[in-house]
Coordinates of C-alpha atoms and ligand atoms in Angstrom, one line a residue:
M12 CA 87.8 81.9 129.3
I13 CA 88.8 85.2 127.9
P14 CA 88.3 85.2 124.2
I15 CA 90.7 86.8 121.7
S16 CA 88.0 89.2 120.6
K17 CA 84.3 89.8 121.1
P18 CA 82.0 92.0 119.0
Y19 CA 80.2 94.7 120.9
F20 CA 76.4 94.8 120.5
D21 CA 73.9 96.7 122.6
D22 CA 70.1 97.1 122.6
E23 CA 70.2 99.7 119.9
D24 CA 71.9 97.1 117.6
L25 CA 69.3 94.5 118.5
E26 CA 66.5 96.9 117.8
I27 CA 67.7 98.2 114.4
I28 CA 68.3 94.9 112.7
Q29 CA 64.6 94.3 113.0
Q30 CA 63.7 97.4 111.0
P31 CA 64.5 96.1 107.5
L32 CA 62.5 93.0 108.3
K33 CA 59.5 95.0 109.4
K34 CA 59.8 97.3 106.4
G35 CA 60.1 94.3 104.0
W36 CA 63.2 95.6 102.2
V37 CA 66.2 93.5 103.2
V38 CA 68.7 93.8 100.4
Q39 CA 70.9 96.9 99.7
G40 CA 68.6 99.8 100.5
E41 CA 68.1 102.9 102.7
Y42 CA 70.1 101.6 105.6
V43 CA 73.1 100.7 103.5
K44 CA 72.9 104.2 102.1
K45 CA 72.8 105.7 105.6
F46 CA 75.8 103.5 106.7
E47 CA 77.8 104.7 103.6
E48 CA 77.0 108.3 104.5
M49 CA 78.2 107.9 108.0
F50 CA 81.3 106.1 106.9
S51 CA 82.1 109.0 104.5
D52 CA 81.6 111.5 107.4
W53 CA 84.0 109.5 109.6
T54 CA 86.8 109.0 107.1
G55 CA 86.4 112.2 105.1
A56 CA 86.1 110.2 101.8
K57 CA 83.9 111.6 99.1
H58 CA 82.4 108.2 98.3
S59 CA 81.7 105.1 100.4
I60 CA 80.4 101.9 98.7
A61 CA 79.3 99.1 101.0
V62 CA 79.9 95.5 99.8
S63 CA 79.7 92.0 101.2
S64 CA 83.2 91.8 102.6
C65 CA 86.7 93.4 102.4
T66 CA 87.7 90.6 100.1
T67 CA 85.0 91.6 97.6
A68 CA 85.9 95.3 98.1
L69 CA 89.5 94.4 97.1
H70 CA 88.3 92.4 94.1
I71 CA 85.9 95.1 92.9
S72 CA 88.6 97.8 93.3
L73 CA 91.1 95.8 91.2
A74 CA 88.5 95.2 88.5
A75 CA 87.3 98.8 88.5
L76 CA 90.9 100.0 88.1
G77 CA 91.4 97.7 85.1
I78 CA 93.6 95.0 86.6
K79 CA 93.6 92.0 84.2
P80 CA 95.3 88.7 83.4
G81 CA 99.0 89.2 82.8
D82 CA 99.3 92.1 85.1
E83 CA 101.3 92.0 88.3
V84 CA 100.1 93.4 91.7
I85 CA 102.4 94.0 94.6
L86 CA 101.4 93.1 98.2
P87 CA 103.1 92.2 101.5
S88 CA 103.9 88.5 102.3
F89 CA 102.4 88.7 105.8
T90 CA 98.7 89.4 105.4
W91 CA 95.4 87.6 105.4
I92 CA 95.3 85.3 102.4
S93 CA 92.3 87.1 100.8
T94 CA 94.5 90.1 99.9
A95 CA 96.4 87.7 97.6
N96 CA 93.2 85.8 96.5
S97 CA 91.6 89.0 95.4
I98 CA 94.4 89.5 92.9
E99 CA 94.2 85.9 91.7
Y100 CA 90.5 86.4 91.0
T101 CA 91.4 89.0 88.3
G102 CA 93.9 86.7 86.7
A103 CA 96.8 89.0 87.6
K104 CA 99.8 87.7 89.5
P105 CA 100.3 88.6 93.2
V106 CA 104.0 89.7 93.7
F107 CA 104.7 89.3 97.4
I108 CA 107.2 91.6 99.1
D109 CA 108.6 90.7 102.5
I110 CA 107.6 92.8 105.6
D111 CA 109.3 94.8 108.2
T112 CA 108.9 92.9 111.5
R113 CA 108.8 96.2 113.5
T114 CA 105.6 97.3 111.8
F115 CA 104.3 94.0 110.4
N116 CA 103.8 96.0 107.2
I117 CA 105.4 95.9 103.7
D118 CA 109.2 96.5 103.7
L119 CA 109.5 99.8 101.8
Q120 CA 113.1 99.1 100.8
K121 CA 112.1 96.0 98.9
I122 CA 109.3 97.3 96.7
E123 CA 111.1 99.0 93.9
E124 CA 113.3 96.0 93.0
K125 CA 110.1 94.0 92.3
I126 CA 108.5 96.5 89.9
T127 CA 108.5 95.3 86.3
G128 CA 106.8 96.5 83.1
K129 CA 103.8 94.3 84.1
T130 CA 103.3 95.9 87.5
K131 CA 100.0 97.8 87.5
A132 CA 99.1 98.2 91.2
I133 CA 100.2 97.9 94.7
I134 CA 98.1 96.8 97.7
P135 CA 99.6 98.1 100.9
V136 CA 98.1 96.5 104.0
H137 CA 97.5 98.5 107.3
L138 CA 98.0 95.4 109.4
F139 CA 96.4 95.2 112.8
G140 CA 95.5 98.9 112.6
L141 CA 98.9 100.4 112.0
C142 CA 99.1 102.3 108.7
A143 CA 101.8 101.4 106.1
D144 CA 104.0 104.4 105.3
M145 CA 101.8 105.9 102.7
D146 CA 104.1 108.8 101.8
V147 CA 106.7 106.5 100.5
I148 CA 104.2 104.2 98.8
M149 CA 102.4 107.0 97.0
K150 CA 105.7 108.4 95.8
L151 CA 106.7 105.0 94.4
A152 CA 103.2 104.6 92.8
Y153 CA 103.5 108.0 91.2
K154 CA 107.0 107.4 89.9
H155 CA 106.0 104.0 88.3
N156 CA 102.4 104.9 87.4
L157 CA 100.8 102.3 89.7
K158 CA 97.3 102.2 91.0
V159 CA 97.1 102.0 94.8
I160 CA 94.4 99.9 96.6
E161 CA 94.7 100.1 100.4
D162 CA 93.8 97.0 102.3
A163 CA 92.4 98.8 105.3
A164 CA 90.5 95.7 106.6
C165 CA 92.1 96.4 110.0
G166 CA 92.4 100.1 109.4
F167 CA 89.2 101.6 110.8
D168 CA 90.0 104.7 112.7
S169 CA 93.8 104.3 112.0
Y170 CA 95.6 107.5 110.8
Y171 CA 98.8 108.4 109.2
N172 CA 99.9 112.0 109.5
G173 CA 96.4 112.9 110.5
K174 CA 94.6 111.3 107.6
H175 CA 92.4 108.3 107.8
S176 CA 93.6 105.0 106.3
G177 CA 92.1 104.3 102.9
R178 CA 92.2 107.9 101.9
F179 CA 95.7 107.9 100.2
G180 CA 95.3 105.4 97.3
D181 CA 92.8 105.1 94.5
T182 CA 90.5 103.1 96.8
G183 CA 90.6 102.0 100.4
C184 CA 88.9 98.7 101.5
F185 CA 87.5 98.0 104.9
S186 CA 86.2 94.9 106.7
F187 CA 83.3 94.5 109.1
H188 CA 84.0 90.9 110.0
P189 CA 83.5 90.2 113.8
R190 CA 87.2 90.2 114.3
K191 CA 87.5 93.8 113.2
S192 CA 86.9 96.9 115.3
I193 CA 83.2 97.4 114.3
T194 CA 81.1 94.7 112.7
T195 CA 78.1 94.0 110.6
G196 CA 78.6 90.2 110.8
E197 CA 80.1 90.0 107.3
G198 CA 80.6 93.2 105.4
G199 CA 83.0 95.6 103.7
M200 CA 83.4 99.1 102.4
I201 CA 85.2 100.8 99.5
I202 CA 86.1 104.5 99.8
T203 CA 87.4 106.7 97.1
D204 CA 87.4 110.4 96.2
D205 CA 87.2 109.7 92.4
D206 CA 83.7 110.0 90.9
E207 CA 84.4 107.6 88.0
T208 CA 85.9 104.9 90.2
A209 CA 83.0 105.2 92.6
K210 CA 80.5 104.8 89.8
I211 CA 82.2 101.7 88.4
C212 CA 82.5 100.1 91.9
R213 CA 78.8 100.8 92.6
S214 CA 77.9 99.1 89.4
L215 CA 80.3 96.1 89.8
R216 CA 78.9 95.2 93.3
D217 CA 75.5 95.0 91.8
H218 CA 75.8 92.7 88.7
G219 CA 77.2 95.6 86.6
A220 CA 73.8 97.5 86.8
V221 CA 73.8 101.2 86.2
K222 CA 70.9 101.7 88.5
S223 CA 70.3 99.9 91.8
D224 CA 67.1 98.0 92.5
F225 CA 66.4 100.4 95.3
Q226 CA 66.6 103.4 93.0
R227 CA 64.5 101.5 90.4
H228 CA 61.8 100.8 92.9
Q229 CA 61.5 104.4 93.9
D230 CA 60.7 105.3 90.3
K231 CA 57.1 105.5 89.0
Y232 CA 57.4 102.9 86.3
S233 CA 59.8 100.4 87.9
F234 CA 59.1 97.5 85.5
L235 CA 62.0 98.0 83.2
L236 CA 65.3 96.5 84.3
S237 CA 68.5 98.5 84.5
E238 CA 71.2 98.2 81.9
Y239 CA 74.2 96.0 82.5
P240 CA 77.2 97.4 80.6
Y241 CA 79.9 95.6 82.8
L242 CA 80.7 92.1 83.9
G243 CA 79.6 92.6 87.5
Y244 CA 79.2 90.5 90.6
N245 CA 76.7 90.1 93.4
Y246 CA 78.7 91.6 96.2
R247 CA 76.0 93.7 97.8
M248 CA 75.5 94.3 101.5
T249 CA 72.1 93.5 102.9
D250 CA 70.0 96.2 104.5
I251 CA 70.1 94.2 107.8
Q252 CA 73.9 94.5 107.8
G253 CA 73.6 98.1 106.7
A254 CA 71.2 98.9 109.6
L255 CA 73.7 97.3 112.1
G256 CA 76.5 99.4 110.5
T257 CA 74.6 102.6 111.3
T258 CA 74.3 101.7 115.0
Q259 CA 77.9 100.4 115.2
M260 CA 79.1 103.8 113.7
K261 CA 77.2 105.6 116.4
K262 CA 79.3 104.0 119.1
A263 CA 82.5 103.7 117.1
K264 CA 84.1 106.6 119.0
N265 CA 83.6 104.8 122.4
I266 CA 84.6 101.4 121.0
L267 CA 87.8 102.8 119.6
E268 CA 88.6 104.8 122.7
D269 CA 88.2 101.7 124.7
R270 CA 90.5 99.7 122.4
R271 CA 93.2 102.3 122.8
R272 CA 92.7 102.4 126.6
I273 CA 93.3 98.7 126.8
A274 CA 96.3 98.8 124.4
K275 CA 97.9 101.5 126.6
I276 CA 97.5 99.4 129.7
Y277 CA 99.2 96.5 127.9
D278 CA 102.0 98.8 126.7
E279 CA 102.6 100.0 130.3
E280 CA 102.4 96.6 132.0
L281 CA 104.4 94.6 129.5
K282 CA 107.2 97.0 128.6
E283 CA 109.6 95.6 131.2
I284 CA 109.6 92.1 129.7
T285 CA 112.7 91.4 127.8
G286 CA 112.5 89.1 124.8
I287 CA 109.3 90.5 123.4
E288 CA 108.6 93.6 121.2
L289 CA 105.4 95.5 121.7
P290 CA 103.4 97.2 118.9
L291 CA 105.2 100.2 117.4
K292 CA 104.3 103.6 118.6
D293 CA 105.2 106.6 116.5
K294 CA 104.1 110.2 116.5
D295 CA 103.0 110.1 112.8
Y296 CA 100.7 107.2 113.3
I297 CA 97.5 106.7 115.3
H298 CA 97.1 103.0 115.8
G299 CA 93.5 101.6 115.6
Y300 CA 94.4 98.4 117.6
Q301 CA 92.2 96.1 115.6
S302 CA 94.6 93.6 117.2
Y303 CA 97.3 93.9 119.8
V304 CA 100.2 91.9 118.3
L305 CA 103.6 91.5 119.8
L306 CA 106.7 89.7 118.5
F307 CA 108.3 87.0 120.6
R308 CA 112.1 86.8 120.6
P309 CA 112.4 89.6 118.0
E310 CA 116.2 89.2 117.9
I311 CA 116.0 85.7 116.4
K312 CA 116.8 85.7 112.7
K313 CA 118.4 82.3 112.0
F314 CA 116.1 79.9 110.3
K315 CA 116.6 77.0 112.7
A316 CA 116.4 79.1 115.8
I317 CA 113.0 80.5 114.5
E318 CA 111.6 77.0 114.4
N319 CA 112.9 76.2 117.9
Q320 CA 111.5 79.5 119.3
S321 CA 108.2 78.9 117.5
E322 CA 107.8 75.7 119.4
I323 CA 108.3 77.5 122.6
R324 CA 105.8 80.2 121.6
N325 CA 103.3 77.5 120.8
K326 CA 103.8 75.9 124.2
M327 CA 103.3 79.3 125.9
L328 CA 100.1 79.9 124.0
A329 CA 98.8 76.4 124.8
E330 CA 99.6 77.0 128.5
M331 CA 97.8 80.4 128.4
E332 CA 94.8 78.7 126.9
E333 CA 94.8 76.1 129.7
K334 CA 94.7 79.0 132.1
G335 CA 91.7 80.6 130.4
V336 CA 93.4 83.2 128.1
I337 CA 92.9 82.7 124.4
T338 CA 95.6 84.1 122.2
R339 CA 96.5 83.8 118.5
Q340 CA 99.4 84.0 116.1
G341 CA 99.2 87.5 114.4
T342 CA 98.2 86.3 111.0
H343 CA 99.8 84.0 108.5
C344 CA 102.3 84.5 105.7
A345 CA 99.9 84.3 102.8
A346 CA 102.8 83.7 100.4
L347 CA 103.6 80.4 102.2
Q348 CA 100.1 79.0 102.0
K349 CA 99.8 75.9 99.8
F350 CA 98.0 77.5 96.8
Y351 CA 100.8 80.0 96.5
T352 CA 103.8 77.8 97.2
E353 CA 102.5 75.3 94.7
K354 CA 101.7 77.8 92.0
Y355 CA 104.8 80.0 92.4
G356 CA 107.3 77.7 94.1
Y357 CA 107.9 80.0 97.1
T358 CA 109.7 78.7 100.3
A359 CA 110.1 80.3 103.7
K360 CA 113.6 81.5 102.7
D361 CA 111.9 83.9 100.2
F362 CA 110.1 85.7 103.0
P363 CA 112.2 85.5 106.1
N364 CA 110.4 88.2 107.9
G365 CA 106.9 87.0 106.9
N366 CA 108.0 83.6 108.3
I367 CA 109.3 85.2 111.5
A368 CA 106.0 87.1 112.0
E369 CA 104.0 84.0 111.4
K370 CA 106.0 81.8 113.7
L371 CA 106.8 84.3 116.5
S372 CA 103.9 86.7 116.8
I373 CA 101.4 86.7 119.6
T374 CA 98.0 88.4 119.7
L375 CA 96.6 89.2 123.1
P376 CA 92.8 89.4 123.8
L377 CA 91.5 92.9 123.1
F378 CA 87.9 93.9 122.8
P379 CA 85.8 96.9 123.9
Y380 CA 84.6 97.0 127.5
M381 CA 86.9 94.2 128.7
K382 CA 86.5 94.1 132.4
D383 CA 89.4 95.2 134.6
E384 CA 89.7 91.6 136.0
E385 CA 90.0 90.3 132.4
I386 CA 92.7 92.8 131.5
S387 CA 94.6 91.9 134.7
K388 CA 94.2 88.2 134.1
V389 CA 95.7 88.5 130.6
I390 CA 98.6 90.5 131.9
K391 CA 99.2 88.2 134.9
T392 CA 99.0 85.0 132.8
F393 CA 101.2 86.4 130.1
K394 CA 103.8 87.6 132.5
E395 CA 103.9 84.2 134.3
T396 CA 104.2 82.4 131.1
C397 CA 107.0 84.7 129.9
K398 CA 108.9 84.2 133.2
K399 CA 108.7 80.5 132.7
Y400 CA 109.8 80.3 129.1
L401 CA 111.9 83.4 128.5
S402 CA 114.4 83.2 131.3
Ligands
LIG521 C1 90.1 90.5 107.7 C2 91.0 90.9 106.6 C3 90.6 90.7 105.2 C4 89.3 90.1 104.8 O1 88.2 90.8 105.2 P1 86.8 90.1 105.0 O2 85.8 91.2 105.3 O3 86.7 88.9 106.0 O4 86.7 89.6 103.6 C5 91.5 91.2 104.3 N1 92.7 91.7 104.6 C6 93.1 91.8 105.9 C7 94.5 92.3 106.1 C8 92.3 91.4 106.9 O5 92.7 91.4 108.2

């Protein structure tokens, strides 16, 4: 069986996760700090703040930027559900905008019509490792005085006009879940260039403390607790995760190069197949290929036809699984998950492209150091299946 994804760990990873245990300091400490420094070096951000996940990174960012009940926050319809959930946690209303199926990112043409007096922020998502068009988004944000929180969960080592994802908005939020390009098991990171935002984010991840436990323990008289001026959360990263983060960063260059190498082989080998659309390539973007996601029958736009073609896609993916190749739909249309349809009354007709992306996307296996036989098997199996169902 070829899995959809596989985290890459080596002896260096296995060794370093023992260090916090041996030292006896396992919560946020020196390794988390080191990981943050390495992340800032990589992205060029002034501040990196490690947290327990990208979901908590988004929540802290929204809270730090003052998003509150009654506010509205714009996001794309087709994204992992936690982008939307993080907005709900603050009491604000998520306002979904449909996507462009060519990029799987927010449809830039449809943003402005949804901006109201209550709109306070926008969360562009860099889905699957392709950046959203941040020029357009930052101009809109400036014009309407909106905060920008980038959901860069999939955006590690993804660039737009030469700048790393997460560096455009007020904050950028990353994920180190095992499905992402580098992993700490669970884990997340907030980046920002703003000192004040960084200070509040650091405090909010740590119960609202102004001084971390680690800092306090370094001091001579450590018996007095910190002060807690904010309503904070316990969203800290453990030092075991932080340690793993440092060794993952050391090999990030090789991991990312290998992801791009495999994506290029898929691009070459699959380009002749009619009836599918491969991930967008554009000179202004460097794709990080957190996932290699293509669109099946991209020309289909009629609602009923989508349903029919979706059944065919599902048959194809089932057949590939039987032949030992695991695939996935790209992600889901968060706006069409039960919590959101029940609360806001949405239907698939409100998000035609999000619906198409959910029903017709296909993710192929892609992970670092896939063997040549594995890559060939994915290509061969996919081509055979397309031949059977697409002619
Ligand atoms: C993975 C993912 C998240 C959530 O990341 P966690 O670290 O699992 O919380 C959020 N948004 C997008 C687009 C993702 O792909």
